[in-house]
Coordinates of C-alpha atoms and ligand atoms in Angstrom, one line a residue:
X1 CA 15.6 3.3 3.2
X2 CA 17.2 2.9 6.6
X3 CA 18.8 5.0 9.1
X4 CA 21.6 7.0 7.6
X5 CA 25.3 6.0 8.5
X6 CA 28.7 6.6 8.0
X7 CA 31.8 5.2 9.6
X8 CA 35.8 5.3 9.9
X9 CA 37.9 2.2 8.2
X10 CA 41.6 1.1 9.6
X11 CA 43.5 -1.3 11.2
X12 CA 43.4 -1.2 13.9
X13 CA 40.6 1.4 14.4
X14 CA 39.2 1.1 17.8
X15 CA 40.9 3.2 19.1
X16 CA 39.1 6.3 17.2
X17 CA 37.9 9.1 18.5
X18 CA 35.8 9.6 15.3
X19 CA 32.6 7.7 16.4
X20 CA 32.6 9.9 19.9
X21 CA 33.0 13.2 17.9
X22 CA 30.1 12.2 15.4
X23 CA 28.0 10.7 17.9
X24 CA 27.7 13.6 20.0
X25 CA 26.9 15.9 17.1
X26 CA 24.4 13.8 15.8
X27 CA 22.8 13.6 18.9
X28 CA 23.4 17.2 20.0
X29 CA 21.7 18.3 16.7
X30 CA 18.8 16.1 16.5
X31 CA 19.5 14.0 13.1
X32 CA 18.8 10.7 13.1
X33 CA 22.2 8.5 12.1
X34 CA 24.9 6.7 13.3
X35 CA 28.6 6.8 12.7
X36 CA 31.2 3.6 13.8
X37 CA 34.4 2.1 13.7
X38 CA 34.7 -0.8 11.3
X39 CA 37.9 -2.4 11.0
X40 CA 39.2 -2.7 7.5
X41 CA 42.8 -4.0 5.8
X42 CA 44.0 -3.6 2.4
X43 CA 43.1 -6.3 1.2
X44 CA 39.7 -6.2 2.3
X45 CA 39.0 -2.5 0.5
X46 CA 37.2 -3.6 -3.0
X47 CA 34.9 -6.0 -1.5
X48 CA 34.4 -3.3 1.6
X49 CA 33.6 -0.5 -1.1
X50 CA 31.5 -2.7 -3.5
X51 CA 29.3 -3.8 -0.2
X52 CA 28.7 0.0 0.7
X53 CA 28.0 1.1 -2.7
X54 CA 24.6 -1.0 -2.8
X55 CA 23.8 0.4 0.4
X56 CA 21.6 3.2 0.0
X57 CA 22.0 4.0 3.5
X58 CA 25.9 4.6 3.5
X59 CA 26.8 8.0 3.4
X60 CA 30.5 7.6 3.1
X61 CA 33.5 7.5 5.2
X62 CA 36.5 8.5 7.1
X63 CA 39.6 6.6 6.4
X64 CA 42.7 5.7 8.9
X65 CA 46.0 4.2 9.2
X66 CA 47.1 2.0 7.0
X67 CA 44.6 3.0 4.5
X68 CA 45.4 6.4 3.5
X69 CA 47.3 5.9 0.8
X70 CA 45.6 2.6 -0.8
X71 CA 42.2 3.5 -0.9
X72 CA 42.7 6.2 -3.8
X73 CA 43.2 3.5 -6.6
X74 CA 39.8 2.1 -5.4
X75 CA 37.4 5.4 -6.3
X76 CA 36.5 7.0 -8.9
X77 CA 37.7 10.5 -8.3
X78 CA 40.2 12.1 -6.2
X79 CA 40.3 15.6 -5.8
X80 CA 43.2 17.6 -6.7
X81 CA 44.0 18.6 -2.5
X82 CA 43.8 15.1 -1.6
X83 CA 46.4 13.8 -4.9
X84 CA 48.9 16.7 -4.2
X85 CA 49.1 15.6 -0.3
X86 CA 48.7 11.9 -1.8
X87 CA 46.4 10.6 0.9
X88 CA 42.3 10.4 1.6
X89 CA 41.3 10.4 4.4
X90 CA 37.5 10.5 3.3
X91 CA 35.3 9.3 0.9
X92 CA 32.1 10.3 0.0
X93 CA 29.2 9.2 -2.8
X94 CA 28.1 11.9 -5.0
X95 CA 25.5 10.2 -7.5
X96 CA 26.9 6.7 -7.7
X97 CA 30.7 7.8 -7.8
X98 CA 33.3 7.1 -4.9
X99 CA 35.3 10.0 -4.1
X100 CA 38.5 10.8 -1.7
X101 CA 39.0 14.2 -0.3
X102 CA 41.6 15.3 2.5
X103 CA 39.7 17.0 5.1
X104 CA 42.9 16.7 8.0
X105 CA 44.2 19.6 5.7
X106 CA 41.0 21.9 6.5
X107 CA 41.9 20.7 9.6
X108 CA 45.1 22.2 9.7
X109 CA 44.0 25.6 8.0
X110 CA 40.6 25.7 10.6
X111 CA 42.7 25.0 13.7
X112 CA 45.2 27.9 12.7
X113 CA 43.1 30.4 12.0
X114 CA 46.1 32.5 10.8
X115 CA 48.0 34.6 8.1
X116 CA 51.1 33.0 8.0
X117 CA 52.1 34.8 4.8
X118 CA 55.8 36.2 4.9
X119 CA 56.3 34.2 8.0
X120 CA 59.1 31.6 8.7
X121 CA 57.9 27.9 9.8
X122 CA 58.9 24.9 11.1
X123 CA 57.3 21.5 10.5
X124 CA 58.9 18.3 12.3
X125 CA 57.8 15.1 10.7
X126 CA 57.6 13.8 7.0
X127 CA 54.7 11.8 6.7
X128 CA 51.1 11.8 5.8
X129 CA 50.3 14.4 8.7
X130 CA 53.3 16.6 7.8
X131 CA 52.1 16.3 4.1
X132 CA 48.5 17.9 5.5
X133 CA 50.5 20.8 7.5
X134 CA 52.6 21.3 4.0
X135 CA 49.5 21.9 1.8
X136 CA 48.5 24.4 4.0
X137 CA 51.9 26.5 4.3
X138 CA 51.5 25.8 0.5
X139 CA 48.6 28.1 0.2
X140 CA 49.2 30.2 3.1
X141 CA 52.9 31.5 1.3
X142 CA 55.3 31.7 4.4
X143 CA 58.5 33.4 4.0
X144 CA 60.4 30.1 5.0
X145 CA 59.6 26.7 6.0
X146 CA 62.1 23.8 7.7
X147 CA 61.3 20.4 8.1
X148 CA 63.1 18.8 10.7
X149 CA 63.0 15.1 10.3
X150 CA 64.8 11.9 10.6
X151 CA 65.1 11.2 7.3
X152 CA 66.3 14.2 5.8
X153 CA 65.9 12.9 1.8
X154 CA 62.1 12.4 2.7
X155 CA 61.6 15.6 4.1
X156 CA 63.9 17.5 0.8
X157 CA 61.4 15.7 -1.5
X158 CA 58.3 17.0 0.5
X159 CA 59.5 20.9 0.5
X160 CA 59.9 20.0 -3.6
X161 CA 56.0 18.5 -3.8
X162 CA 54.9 21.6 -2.3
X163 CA 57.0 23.8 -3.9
X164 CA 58.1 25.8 -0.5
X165 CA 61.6 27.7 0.0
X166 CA 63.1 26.0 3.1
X167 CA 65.5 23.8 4.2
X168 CA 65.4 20.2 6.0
X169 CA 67.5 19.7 9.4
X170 CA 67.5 17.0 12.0
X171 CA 65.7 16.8 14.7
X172 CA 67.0 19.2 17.7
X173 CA 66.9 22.7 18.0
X174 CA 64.6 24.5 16.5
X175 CA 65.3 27.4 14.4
X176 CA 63.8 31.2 14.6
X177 CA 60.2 30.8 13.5
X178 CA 56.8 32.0 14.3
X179 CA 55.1 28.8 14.0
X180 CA 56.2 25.3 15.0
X181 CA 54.2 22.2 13.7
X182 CA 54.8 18.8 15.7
X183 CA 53.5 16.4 12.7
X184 CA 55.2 13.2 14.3
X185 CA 53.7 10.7 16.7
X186 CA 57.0 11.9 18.8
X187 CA 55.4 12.4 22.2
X188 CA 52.3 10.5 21.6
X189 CA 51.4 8.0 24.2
X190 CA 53.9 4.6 23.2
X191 CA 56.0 6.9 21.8
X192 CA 59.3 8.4 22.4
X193 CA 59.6 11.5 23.7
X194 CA 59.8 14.8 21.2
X195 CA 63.7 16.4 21.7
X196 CA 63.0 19.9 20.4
X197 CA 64.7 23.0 21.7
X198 CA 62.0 25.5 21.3
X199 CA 64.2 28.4 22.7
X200 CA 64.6 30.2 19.5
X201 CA 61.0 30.5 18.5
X202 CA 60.0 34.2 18.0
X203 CA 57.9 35.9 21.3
X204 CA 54.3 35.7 19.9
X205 CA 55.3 32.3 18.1
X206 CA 52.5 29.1 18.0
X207 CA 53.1 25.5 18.9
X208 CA 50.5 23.3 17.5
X209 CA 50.9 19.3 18.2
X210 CA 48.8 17.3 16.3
X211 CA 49.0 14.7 18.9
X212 CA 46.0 14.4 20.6
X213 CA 47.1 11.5 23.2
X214 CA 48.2 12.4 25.4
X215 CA 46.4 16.1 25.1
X216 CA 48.8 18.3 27.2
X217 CA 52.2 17.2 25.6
X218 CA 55.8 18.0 26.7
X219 CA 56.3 20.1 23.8
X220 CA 53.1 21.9 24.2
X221 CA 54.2 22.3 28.6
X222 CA 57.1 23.9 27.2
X223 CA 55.6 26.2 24.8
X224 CA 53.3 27.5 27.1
X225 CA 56.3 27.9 30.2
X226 CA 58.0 30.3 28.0
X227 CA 54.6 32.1 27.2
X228 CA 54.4 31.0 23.8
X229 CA 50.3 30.2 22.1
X230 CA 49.6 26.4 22.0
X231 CA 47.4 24.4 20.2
X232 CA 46.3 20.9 20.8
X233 CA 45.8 18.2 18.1
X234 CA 42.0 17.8 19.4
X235 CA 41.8 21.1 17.3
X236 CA 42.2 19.9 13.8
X237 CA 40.6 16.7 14.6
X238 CA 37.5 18.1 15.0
X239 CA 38.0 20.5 12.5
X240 CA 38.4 18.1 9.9
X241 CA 35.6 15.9 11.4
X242 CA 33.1 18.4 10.9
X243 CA 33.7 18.8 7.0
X244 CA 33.5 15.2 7.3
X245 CA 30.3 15.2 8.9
X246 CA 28.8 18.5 6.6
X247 CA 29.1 15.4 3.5
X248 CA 27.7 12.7 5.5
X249 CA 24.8 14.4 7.1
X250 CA 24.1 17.4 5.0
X251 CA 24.7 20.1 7.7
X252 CA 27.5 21.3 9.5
X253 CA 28.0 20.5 13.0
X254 CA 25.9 23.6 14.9
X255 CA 27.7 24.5 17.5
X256 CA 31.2 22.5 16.6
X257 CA 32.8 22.8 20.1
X258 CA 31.7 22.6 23.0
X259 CA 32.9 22.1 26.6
X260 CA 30.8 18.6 26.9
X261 CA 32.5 17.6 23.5
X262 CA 36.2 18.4 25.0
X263 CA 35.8 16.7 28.0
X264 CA 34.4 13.4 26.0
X265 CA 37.3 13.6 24.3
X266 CA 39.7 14.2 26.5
X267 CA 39.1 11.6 28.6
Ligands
LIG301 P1 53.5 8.8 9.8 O1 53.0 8.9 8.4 O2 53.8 7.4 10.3 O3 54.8 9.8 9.9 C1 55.6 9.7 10.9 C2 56.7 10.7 10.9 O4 57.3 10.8 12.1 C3 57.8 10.4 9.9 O5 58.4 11.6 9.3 C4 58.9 9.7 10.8 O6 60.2 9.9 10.4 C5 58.7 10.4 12.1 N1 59.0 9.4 13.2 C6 58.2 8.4 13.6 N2 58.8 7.7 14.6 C7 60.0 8.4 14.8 C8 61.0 8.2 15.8 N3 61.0 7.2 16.7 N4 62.1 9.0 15.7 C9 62.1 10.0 14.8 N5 61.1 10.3 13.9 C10 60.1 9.4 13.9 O7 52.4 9.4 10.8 P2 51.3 10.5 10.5 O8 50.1 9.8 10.0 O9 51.9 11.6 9.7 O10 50.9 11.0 12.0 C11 51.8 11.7 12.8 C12 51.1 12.2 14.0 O11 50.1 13.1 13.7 C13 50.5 11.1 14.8 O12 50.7 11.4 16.2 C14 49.0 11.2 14.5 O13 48.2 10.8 15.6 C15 48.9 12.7 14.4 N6 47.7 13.1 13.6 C16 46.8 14.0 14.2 C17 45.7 14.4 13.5 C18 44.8 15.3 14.1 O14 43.6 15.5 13.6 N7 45.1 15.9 15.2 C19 45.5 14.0 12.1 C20 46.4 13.1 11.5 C21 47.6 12.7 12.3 P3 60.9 9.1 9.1 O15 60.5 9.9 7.9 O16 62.3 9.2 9.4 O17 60.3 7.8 9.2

């Protein structure tokens, strides 16, 4: 046996953060393994997953853009989370079976921290992010929940999959809610800028951005001007990196955050 690895698959994939977040925890914690970027398309996936599967050194992996949706037909198993939301986003060997879990949805419910239950919610974006935010507010029973979205149809047929009370709008202003969820690149760096009017959020309300590129985004400027609780989208990446790592390396990530880890990911 060799050194232990694991890896995230895309295309294009270099630009990851993934490797920098496992890196530093394997070396901050001692445990000898590497974790890298290997760039993957669709077509390439069955001869990618038959090569790993007769490597006893592969430990599994974390799966990007445009993959999230193709791999599942590939494994074995996939576990009920990850088929409701209808993406993996990683895939892990137990005995000689590939199976695809959705660890950006722990993500979501580790970042939060919070009892959402009788509260009213607003989610803009319809796709696989959105779909990881839904789960959550799935479990977490909020009172209400609107999805504001370009494509209205696709955002009726999510609050259906999820079975949520809510209604769909367009993107604008924001209704009265006590958490707002940017699941859209909108605001990402070579993206258009998000148009929200946050004014009618409740006093007390969180804005959480999953974009992570830039870090501080307009939305989250705004949120913060009128006094409102922010979250960044390095949150729930490294949330959902370190159930990620736990299956890889067989221990979770002791301590997850730290200011070194930030500012090598921030950069
Ligand atoms: P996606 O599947 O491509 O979904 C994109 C959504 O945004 C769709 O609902 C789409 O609307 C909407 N959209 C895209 N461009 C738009 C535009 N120009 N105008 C209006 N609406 C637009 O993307 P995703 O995978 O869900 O990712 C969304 C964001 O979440 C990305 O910024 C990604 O980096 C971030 N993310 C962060 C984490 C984390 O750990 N922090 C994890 C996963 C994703 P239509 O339905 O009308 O097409």
């Amino acid at each position: 046996m060799g050194v232990p690895f694991a890896e995230v698959i895309g295309d294009p994939v270099a630009f990851s953060k993934s490797p920098a977040i496992h890196g530093h925890w394997l070396a901050q914690m001692g445990i000898e393994g590497h974790y890298r970027a290997t760039r993957v398309t669709a077509p390439e996936l069955p001869s990618y997953l038959a090569e790993r599967c007769a490597d006893p050194d592969w430990r599994g992996c974390n799966v990007t853009m445009p993959l999230k949706q193709a791999v599942a037909e590939h494994l074995d198993d996939v576990n009920p989370i990850a088929r409701r939301i209808g993406a993996v986003n990683t895939i892990v060997r137990y005995d000689e079976m590939l199976c695809g879990l959705n660890t950006d949805w722990i993500g979501v419910n580790l970042a939060l921290m919070q009892s959402l239950e009788g509260k009213d919610t607003v989610v803009i974006g319809a796709g696989g992010a959105a779909r990881a935010v839904l789960e959550e507010l799935r479990q977490a029973k909020p009172q209400k929940v609107t999805i504001m979205n370009r494509s209205q149809d696709k955002a009726a047929a999510l609050l259906d999959r999820f079975g949520l009370e809510g209604e769909v709008r367009p993107l604008g202003a924001a209704p009265p809610a006590d958490l707002l969820v940017n699941a859209s690149p909108l605001g990402m760096a070579g993206h258009p800028e998000l148009e929200v009017d946050i004014s009618a959020l409740r006093p007390g309300a969180i804005v959480f951005d999953l974009v992570y590129h830039p870090l501080e985004t307009a939305l989250l400027r705004t949120a913060r001007a009128a006094g409102l609780r922010t979250l960044d989208g390095l949150d729930m990446l490294v949330c959902q990196a370190s159930m990620a790592f736990t299956h890889f390396f067989g221990a979770p990530p002791e301590p997850m955050w730290t200011p070194e880890l930030r500012e090598l990911l921030a950069r």
